[in-house]
Short mmCIF file of C-alpha atoms and ligand atoms in Angstrom, two decimals:
data_model
loop_
_atom_site.label_atom_id
_atom_site.label_comp_id
_atom_site.label_asym_id
_atom_site.label_seq_id
_atom_site.Cartn_x
_atom_site.Cartn_y
_atom_site.Cartn_z
CA MET A 152 160.88 116.43 108.06
CA ARG A 153 158.76 114.08 105.94
CA VAL A 154 159.12 110.36 106.46
CA ALA A 155 157.70 107.68 104.15
CA ALA A 156 157.30 104.42 106.07
CA ILE A 157 156.81 101.12 104.24
CA MET A 158 155.43 98.63 106.76
CA ARG A 159 154.78 94.95 106.07
CA SER A 160 151.49 94.58 107.94
CA GLU A 161 148.65 96.53 109.52
CA GLU A 162 150.02 95.47 112.88
CA SER A 163 153.50 96.90 112.28
CA GLY A 164 151.84 100.02 110.85
CA ARG A 165 149.92 100.43 114.12
CA MET A 166 153.14 99.90 116.11
CA LEU A 167 154.85 102.70 114.16
CA ARG A 168 151.86 105.03 114.45
CA GLN A 169 152.01 104.60 118.21
CA ALA A 170 155.78 105.11 118.37
CA CYS A 171 155.69 108.33 116.38
CA SER A 172 152.61 109.93 117.92
CA GLY A 173 153.50 113.28 119.41
CA ILE A 174 156.94 113.64 117.74
CA ASN A 175 157.14 117.30 116.78
CA GLY A 176 158.18 118.54 113.34
CA THR A 177 157.96 115.13 111.70
CA ALA A 178 155.19 113.91 109.41
CA VAL A 179 155.19 110.15 108.95
CA ASP A 180 153.21 108.73 106.00
CA ILE A 181 152.64 105.04 106.61
CA HIS A 182 151.99 102.63 103.73
CA ILE A 183 151.31 98.92 104.11
CA LEU A 184 153.38 97.36 101.31
CA GLY A 185 155.95 94.64 100.74
CA LEU A 186 159.52 95.72 99.93
CA ASP A 187 159.06 94.20 96.46
CA GLN A 188 156.25 96.69 95.80
CA VAL A 189 158.36 99.76 96.51
CA ALA A 190 159.57 100.15 92.90
CA ARG A 191 155.98 100.37 91.65
CA ASN A 192 155.13 103.00 94.27
CA ARG A 193 157.97 105.49 93.82
CA ALA A 194 155.62 108.45 94.01
CA LEU A 195 154.82 107.62 97.65
CA ILE A 196 158.48 108.05 98.58
CA GLU A 197 160.19 110.32 96.07
CA HIS A 198 159.49 113.62 97.83
CA HIS A 199 160.13 112.48 101.39
CA ASP A 200 163.33 113.24 103.28
CA VAL A 201 163.60 109.88 105.00
CA LEU A 202 162.51 106.36 104.08
CA LEU A 203 161.69 103.98 106.95
CA LEU A 204 161.50 100.31 105.97
CA ASP A 205 160.06 97.40 107.91
CA VAL A 206 162.43 94.48 107.22
CA ASP A 207 162.46 90.90 108.45
CA ALA A 208 166.23 90.49 108.81
CA ALA A 209 165.95 86.68 108.87
CA ASP A 210 164.51 86.61 105.35
CA PRO A 211 167.29 86.69 102.67
CA ALA A 212 164.79 87.89 100.01
CA GLN A 213 164.04 90.95 102.16
CA ALA A 214 167.73 91.68 102.67
CA ALA A 215 168.20 91.53 98.88
CA ALA A 216 165.17 93.80 98.33
CA LEU A 217 166.61 96.29 100.84
CA GLY A 218 169.91 96.35 98.91
CA ASP A 219 168.06 96.97 95.66
CA ILE A 220 166.01 99.81 97.16
CA MET A 221 169.10 101.52 98.55
CA GLN A 222 171.45 101.03 95.62
CA ARG A 223 169.21 101.10 92.56
CA GLN A 224 165.88 102.66 93.42
CA PHE A 225 166.69 105.41 95.92
CA PRO A 226 170.44 105.95 96.01
CA GLY A 227 171.30 108.87 98.27
CA LYS A 228 168.03 108.69 100.26
CA ALA A 229 168.39 108.56 104.07
CA VAL A 230 167.02 105.12 105.04
CA LEU A 231 166.06 103.80 108.49
CA VAL A 232 165.19 100.16 109.08
CA ALA A 233 162.75 98.84 111.67
CA ALA A 234 163.96 95.26 111.82
CA ALA A 235 162.34 92.09 113.09
CA SER A 236 164.55 89.04 113.89
CA ILE A 237 167.61 91.26 114.25
CA THR A 238 171.13 89.81 114.69
CA LEU A 239 174.54 91.47 114.93
CA ASP A 240 175.39 90.12 111.48
CA SER A 241 172.25 91.50 109.87
CA VAL A 242 172.77 94.92 111.48
CA GLY A 243 176.35 94.96 110.12
CA GLN A 244 175.11 94.09 106.63
CA MET A 245 172.49 96.83 106.68
CA MET A 246 174.94 99.45 107.96
CA ARG A 247 177.36 98.49 105.16
CA LEU A 248 174.56 99.12 102.66
CA GLY A 249 174.41 102.67 104.05
CA VAL A 250 171.33 102.41 106.31
CA VAL A 251 171.46 105.34 108.75
CA ASP A 252 170.12 103.36 111.72
CA VAL A 253 168.58 99.95 112.47
CA LEU A 254 165.79 99.95 115.05
CA PRO A 255 164.72 96.73 116.77
CA GLN A 256 161.04 95.81 116.85
CA PRO A 257 158.86 96.46 118.80
CA LEU A 258 159.67 100.10 118.08
CA ARG A 259 160.30 102.49 120.97
CA GLN A 260 159.67 106.19 120.59
CA ALA A 261 163.01 107.15 122.19
CA ASP A 262 164.95 105.04 119.60
CA LEU A 263 162.89 106.48 116.78
CA VAL A 264 163.55 110.09 117.84
CA ILE A 265 167.32 109.48 117.93
CA ALA A 266 167.28 107.66 114.56
CA LEU A 267 165.27 110.47 112.91
CA ASP A 268 167.74 112.97 114.28
CA HIS A 269 170.64 110.97 112.75
CA ALA A 270 168.83 110.76 109.42
CA GLN A 271 168.21 114.49 109.36
CA ARG A 272 171.82 115.29 110.22
CA ARG A 273 173.26 112.85 107.69
CA LYS A 274 171.47 114.37 104.69
CA PRO A 275 173.21 117.73 104.71
CA THR A 276 176.67 116.16 104.94
CA VAL A 277 176.16 114.92 101.41
CA ALA A 278 174.17 117.94 100.32
CA ALA A 279 176.37 120.75 101.57
CA ALA A 280 179.90 119.76 100.72
CA PRO A 281 182.38 122.38 101.89
CA GLY A 282 183.10 125.23 99.53
CA ALA A 283 180.01 124.53 97.42
CA ALA A 284 180.25 127.64 95.28
CA GLY A 285 179.95 126.45 91.70
CA LYS A 286 177.11 127.53 89.46
CA VAL A 287 174.89 125.10 87.60
CA ILE A 288 173.80 125.83 84.01
CA THR A 289 171.29 123.29 82.69
CA PHE A 290 170.42 122.74 79.03
CA ILE A 291 166.95 121.71 77.90
CA LYS A 292 165.33 121.86 74.50
CA GLY A 293 162.13 122.61 72.67
CA GLY A 294 162.23 119.39 70.65
CA CYS A 295 164.70 116.64 69.93
CA GLY A 296 167.81 117.17 67.82
CA ILE A 297 167.72 120.94 68.20
CA GLY A 298 171.32 121.42 69.31
CA ALA A 299 171.19 121.52 73.13
CA THR A 300 174.04 119.03 73.55
CA THR A 301 176.07 120.81 70.87
CA LEU A 302 175.82 124.13 72.72
CA ALA A 303 176.66 122.45 76.04
CA VAL A 304 179.74 120.54 74.81
CA GLN A 305 181.12 123.27 72.55
CA GLY A 306 180.46 125.94 75.17
CA GLY A 307 182.02 123.70 77.82
CA CYS A 308 185.21 123.46 75.72
CA VAL A 309 185.35 127.26 75.38
CA LEU A 310 184.78 127.81 79.12
CA ALA A 311 187.30 125.14 80.12
CA ALA A 312 189.98 126.42 77.74
CA GLU A 313 189.53 129.96 79.05
CA SER A 314 189.46 128.90 82.69
CA LYS A 315 192.43 129.32 84.88
CA HIS A 316 193.15 126.65 87.50
CA ASP A 317 190.72 128.23 89.91
CA ARG A 318 187.77 127.93 87.52
CA ARG A 319 187.27 124.34 86.63
CA VAL A 320 184.40 123.31 84.41
CA CYS A 321 182.49 120.05 84.09
CA LEU A 322 179.64 118.76 81.99
CA MET A 323 177.27 116.18 83.47
CA ASP A 324 175.50 114.21 80.77
CA LEU A 325 172.26 113.34 82.52
CA ASP A 326 170.56 112.43 79.24
CA LEU A 327 170.72 108.92 80.70
CA GLN A 328 169.38 106.94 77.75
CA PHE A 329 170.59 108.84 74.68
CA GLY A 330 173.38 111.09 75.96
CA THR A 331 175.84 112.04 73.21
CA ALA A 332 178.30 114.32 75.04
CA GLY A 333 180.93 111.54 75.07
CA LEU A 334 180.47 110.92 71.32
CA TYR A 335 180.58 114.64 70.49
CA LEU A 336 183.87 114.94 72.40
CA ASP A 337 185.30 111.62 71.20
CA LEU A 338 185.78 110.37 74.74
CA ALA A 339 186.23 106.63 75.28
CA ALA A 340 183.34 105.07 77.22
CA GLY A 341 184.53 105.05 80.82
CA ALA A 342 183.32 105.15 84.38
CA GLY A 343 180.79 107.99 84.16
CA MET A 344 177.31 107.90 85.61
CA SER A 345 177.25 104.07 85.63
CA HIS A 346 180.05 104.09 88.18
CA LEU A 347 178.18 106.44 90.51
CA LEU A 348 175.03 104.35 90.19
CA GLU A 349 176.91 101.15 91.04
CA THR A 350 178.16 102.45 94.38
CA PRO A 351 175.82 105.26 95.45
CA GLU A 352 176.66 104.68 99.10
CA ARG A 353 180.25 105.75 98.36
CA LEU A 354 179.23 108.96 96.62
CA ASP A 355 181.71 111.68 97.53
CA ARG A 356 183.96 114.20 95.80
CA ALA A 357 186.70 111.64 95.15
CA LEU A 358 184.24 109.20 93.54
CA LEU A 359 182.82 111.99 91.37
CA ARG A 360 186.31 113.11 90.30
CA GLY A 361 187.24 109.52 89.47
CA ALA A 362 184.11 109.09 87.34
CA MET A 363 184.94 112.09 85.14
CA ALA A 364 186.53 111.78 81.68
CA ARG A 365 188.89 114.60 80.72
CA HIS A 366 188.68 116.24 77.26
CA ALA A 367 191.80 117.83 75.73
CA SER A 368 190.20 121.29 76.19
CA GLY A 369 190.31 120.73 79.97
CA LEU A 370 186.58 120.02 80.24
CA ASP A 371 185.69 117.20 82.65
CA VAL A 372 182.73 115.12 81.49
CA LEU A 373 180.51 112.76 83.44
CA LEU A 374 179.44 110.41 80.64
CA ALA A 375 175.91 109.04 80.40
CA PRO A 376 175.67 105.26 80.97
CA SER A 377 176.82 103.26 77.94
CA GLU A 378 174.16 100.61 78.58
CA MET A 379 170.44 101.33 78.42
CA VAL A 380 169.06 102.29 81.85
CA ARG A 381 165.59 103.25 82.95
CA LEU A 382 164.97 106.98 83.07
CA ASP A 383 163.99 106.53 86.70
CA ALA A 384 167.30 104.80 87.52
CA VAL A 385 168.18 107.96 89.44
CA SER A 386 166.20 109.76 92.12
CA GLY A 387 165.86 113.42 93.01
CA ASP A 388 167.98 112.86 96.11
CA PHE A 389 170.71 111.15 94.11
CA VAL A 390 171.01 113.90 91.48
CA THR A 391 170.89 116.52 94.23
CA ALA A 392 173.82 114.85 95.98
CA CYS A 393 175.71 114.66 92.64
CA LEU A 394 175.04 118.35 91.92
CA ASP A 395 176.14 119.40 95.39
CA LEU A 396 179.40 117.51 95.03
CA ALA A 397 179.95 118.88 91.52
CA ARG A 398 179.36 122.44 92.78
CA ALA A 399 181.96 121.90 95.47
CA GLU A 400 184.47 120.56 92.94
CA TYR A 401 183.85 122.83 89.93
CA SER A 402 183.04 126.48 89.52
CA ARG A 403 180.86 125.84 86.47
CA VAL A 404 178.69 122.74 86.20
CA LEU A 405 176.95 122.30 82.84
CA VAL A 406 174.12 119.75 82.77
CA ASP A 407 172.49 118.13 79.74
CA LEU A 408 169.01 116.75 80.49
CA PRO A 409 166.79 114.34 78.56
CA PHE A 410 163.80 115.76 76.69
CA ALA A 411 161.37 113.91 78.99
CA TRP A 412 160.25 115.40 82.30
CA MET A 413 160.82 113.30 85.41
CA ASP A 414 160.67 114.21 89.10
CA TRP A 415 164.48 114.17 89.18
CA THR A 416 164.89 116.38 86.09
CA CYS A 417 162.60 118.86 87.81
CA ALA A 418 164.84 118.66 90.89
CA VAL A 419 167.87 119.47 88.69
CA LEU A 420 166.07 122.42 87.10
CA ARG A 421 165.03 123.77 90.50
CA GLN A 422 168.65 123.72 91.64
CA SER A 423 170.05 125.29 88.49
CA ASP A 424 171.33 128.84 88.59
CA LEU A 425 170.49 129.22 84.90
CA ILE A 426 168.40 127.16 82.49
CA VAL A 427 169.27 127.38 78.81
CA LEU A 428 166.23 126.48 76.71
CA VAL A 429 167.36 125.81 73.15
CA THR A 430 164.95 126.08 70.25
CA GLU A 431 164.84 126.49 66.48
CA LEU A 432 162.66 128.49 64.13
CA THR A 433 160.16 125.81 63.12
CA VAL A 434 156.50 125.44 63.99
CA ALA A 435 157.24 122.29 66.03
CA GLY A 436 160.24 123.94 67.72
CA VAL A 437 158.21 126.95 68.84
CA ARG A 438 155.27 124.78 69.92
CA GLN A 439 157.44 122.46 72.04
CA THR A 440 159.36 125.40 73.48
CA LEU A 441 156.10 126.99 74.58
CA ARG A 442 155.19 123.72 76.24
CA GLN A 443 158.54 123.67 78.03
CA LEU A 444 158.05 127.26 79.25
CA GLU A 445 154.56 126.40 80.49
CA THR A 446 155.83 123.29 82.28
CA LEU A 447 158.68 125.23 83.89
CA ARG A 448 156.16 127.80 85.11
CA ALA A 449 153.75 125.09 86.36
CA ASN A 450 156.60 123.62 88.39
CA GLY A 451 157.32 126.94 90.04
CA ILE A 452 160.64 127.49 88.27
CA ASP A 453 161.60 131.15 88.24
CA SER A 454 161.43 132.55 84.70
CA ALA A 455 164.30 134.92 85.59
CA ALA A 456 166.62 131.89 85.53
CA ILE A 457 165.62 130.91 81.98
CA ARG A 458 167.54 131.96 78.87
CA LEU A 459 165.95 131.32 75.50
CA VAL A 460 168.36 130.48 72.66
CA LEU A 461 167.48 130.37 68.98
CA ASN A 462 169.86 127.84 67.46
CA ARG A 463 170.58 127.33 63.76
CA ASN A 464 169.63 130.92 63.05
CA GLU A 465 169.93 131.83 59.36
CA THR A 466 171.72 135.12 58.75
CA GLY A 467 173.02 136.97 55.70
CA TRP A 468 171.81 139.53 53.16
CA LEU A 469 169.53 137.15 51.34
CA VAL A 470 167.82 135.84 54.41
CA ASN A 471 165.43 137.98 56.32
CA LYS A 472 163.97 135.98 59.14
CA SER A 473 163.29 138.92 61.42
CA SER A 474 159.51 138.81 60.97
CA HIS A 475 159.50 135.05 61.70
CA ILE A 476 161.58 135.72 64.80
CA ARG A 477 159.11 138.37 65.94
CA ASP A 478 156.21 135.96 65.36
CA ALA A 479 157.98 133.24 67.36
CA GLU A 480 158.70 135.66 70.20
CA LYS A 481 155.06 136.71 70.20
CA ALA A 482 153.91 133.09 70.37
CA LEU A 483 156.38 132.34 73.16
CA GLY A 484 155.54 135.47 75.13
CA ARG A 485 159.20 136.42 75.55
CA LYS A 486 162.22 137.49 73.53
CA PHE A 487 165.13 135.30 72.52
CA ASP A 488 168.16 136.03 74.66
CA PHE A 489 170.79 134.59 72.32
CA PHE A 490 171.10 133.58 68.66
CA ILE A 491 173.46 130.91 67.32
CA SER A 492 174.13 130.85 63.58
CA ASN A 493 173.42 127.85 61.40
CA ASP A 494 176.55 126.14 60.07
CA TYR A 495 175.91 122.46 59.67
CA ALA A 496 179.16 121.64 57.87
CA LEU A 497 181.36 123.17 60.56
CA VAL A 498 179.32 121.99 63.57
CA SER A 499 178.97 118.42 62.37
CA GLN A 500 182.69 118.23 61.51
CA ALA A 501 183.60 119.44 65.03
CA LEU A 502 181.21 116.93 66.64
CA ASN A 503 182.36 114.04 64.43
CA ARG A 504 185.99 114.70 65.31
CA GLY A 505 185.31 115.46 68.97
CA GLN A 506 187.02 118.84 68.73
CA PRO A 507 186.17 122.43 69.61
CA LEU A 508 184.82 124.53 66.71
CA ALA A 509 187.96 126.68 66.76
CA SER A 510 190.16 123.64 66.00
CA ILE A 511 188.28 123.16 62.75
CA GLU A 512 187.88 126.82 61.78
CA LYS A 513 189.12 129.87 63.63
CA GLY A 514 186.80 132.83 64.19
CA SER A 515 183.67 131.25 62.71
CA ARG A 516 180.33 132.99 63.11
CA VAL A 517 178.87 130.14 65.12
CA GLU A 518 181.83 130.18 67.53
CA LYS A 519 181.50 133.95 68.01
CA ASP A 520 177.79 133.50 68.74
CA LEU A 521 178.56 130.75 71.22
CA ARG A 522 181.15 132.91 73.00
CA ALA A 523 178.67 135.80 73.13
CA MET A 524 176.08 133.47 74.65
CA TYR A 525 178.47 132.22 77.34
CA ALA A 526 179.60 135.78 78.07
CA GLY A 527 175.93 136.66 78.59
CA LEU A 528 175.45 133.67 80.88
CA GLU A 529 178.52 134.65 82.90
CA GLN A 530 177.18 138.18 83.20
CA ALA A 531 173.91 136.80 84.53
CA LEU A 532 175.81 134.71 87.09
CA ALA A 533 177.99 137.58 88.26
CA PRO A 534 176.90 138.97 91.62
CA ALA A 535 174.84 142.16 91.38
CA PRO A 536 177.01 145.29 92.06
CA GLN A 537 175.28 145.91 95.39
CA ALA A 538 175.80 142.34 96.54
CA ALA A 539 179.43 142.39 95.39
CA LEU A 540 180.04 145.65 97.28
CA ALA A 541 178.45 144.23 100.41
CA ALA A 542 180.62 141.11 100.08
CA VAL A 543 183.79 143.23 99.80
CA LYS A 544 182.75 145.36 102.80
CA ALA A 545 182.03 142.25 104.82
CA SER A 546 185.43 140.74 104.01
CA VAL A 547 187.21 144.00 104.95
CA SER A 548 185.42 144.51 108.27
N1 ATP B 246 174.33 125.89 65.15
C1 ATP B 246 174.22 124.77 64.43
N2 ATP B 246 174.33 124.79 63.10
C2 ATP B 246 174.21 123.67 62.38
N3 ATP B 246 173.96 122.47 62.87
C3 ATP B 246 173.83 122.36 64.19
C4 ATP B 246 173.94 123.50 65.05
N4 ATP B 246 173.77 123.08 66.33
C5 ATP B 246 173.53 121.77 66.27
N5 ATP B 246 173.56 121.32 65.00
C6 ATP B 246 173.35 119.95 64.52
O1 ATP B 246 172.12 119.50 65.06
C7 ATP B 246 172.18 118.10 65.31
C8 ATP B 246 171.59 117.81 66.65
O2 ATP B 246 172.40 118.41 67.65
P1 ATP B 246 172.37 117.91 69.18
O3 ATP B 246 172.63 116.47 69.26
O4 ATP B 246 173.26 118.84 69.90
O5 ATP B 246 170.86 118.21 69.54
P2 ATP B 246 170.07 117.84 70.90
O6 ATP B 246 169.04 118.89 71.05
O7 ATP B 246 171.00 117.63 71.99
O8 ATP B 246 169.40 116.46 70.45
P3 ATP B 246 168.81 115.27 71.35
O9 ATP B 246 167.35 115.51 71.38
O10 ATP B 246 169.18 114.04 70.56
O11 ATP B 246 169.46 115.34 72.68
C9 ATP B 246 173.65 117.70 65.17
O12 ATP B 246 173.79 116.96 63.99
C10 ATP B 246 174.40 119.00 65.06
O13 ATP B 246 175.46 118.89 64.12
MG1 MG B 247 171.27 115.92 73.19
#
């Protein structure tokens, strides 16, 4: 377990170092900082399992800073407080904020060991909600305005309409600043992500369900915030908790990500069963897609999970793009997995009306391509024959 400790003074840092010396299996990184400096030093904390904060409970400014850290900066993170000037009231307030444990100062090793144990045990209760079986398909793009959201929302409608009651589908619009899933589905601005961010300490399946907007196709959508938020308004821990809950609630979880890379977007990609990388046949599209592939590789993301989609593909007798496609595949070092036809009139009409493609025109080429793509994704998600056989055998014996 990795603990990031933010201590107010060299002296309290020394006290903690003493208290944690010799605790096995725990690495504590101690930083001497004020609570108001935490936001500027996210990188020191982001990848740690537990955050330990040195708080003077008698100082109202510190109590407010603690609330901000827990609710805005690191929602979902397991937080311990080493408190000076502790009172029953202040402990109650901190526990209501969602602090796992409040330790009086001077710190004692025995208290610290118990608190760390609590923190470690609390994390998985959010992470591993019962029945977490859903699969996550995340959409990213090789350039802006390439059609990633279109393929996610239109595909989501197809999947949801085909799903029986046991296969529920949701779309999480995590393109926090410029998400358009709600607009493309004509959904009134509602609770969405803003609601989860307001009360991260209450994050559970019921809160997630309540934050979803329902489209007529049966697709549940977690709308992006309607107000402008910082791209780092969410943390890796927070999105992980959201994904775990969504997996427990839905059998297919589609995720739309912003174009920019953040630590938390990387966390989403790492936890995705499939990554759909959407591109188009332009020099910029291929260049940016190559950059995405390289960044995915640099972050240790398995290329077997990636599916490359060429959107707005021109087809027909008069158009022969096959040599351009071959050139693009050569530049990218891999073949396209799926092709989606170009049909601006139909696609933009569907998005403007917030309807599935089939409601505008039945049996269109672009809809067939989209269905073929989702069939391919489903095939990739299906358990391998050997694994399926083993699962059947196990359930029989
Ligand atoms: N197959 C298609 N044929 C024609 N037009 C399409 C197709 N797919 C998407 N478009 C059009 O491309 C535009 C951009 O689509 P979309 O918003 O889905 O892209 P994006 O990659 O999500 O963009 P952003 O970078 O803003 O998130 C839309 O106007 C949409 O109508
Ligand atoms: Mg988009």
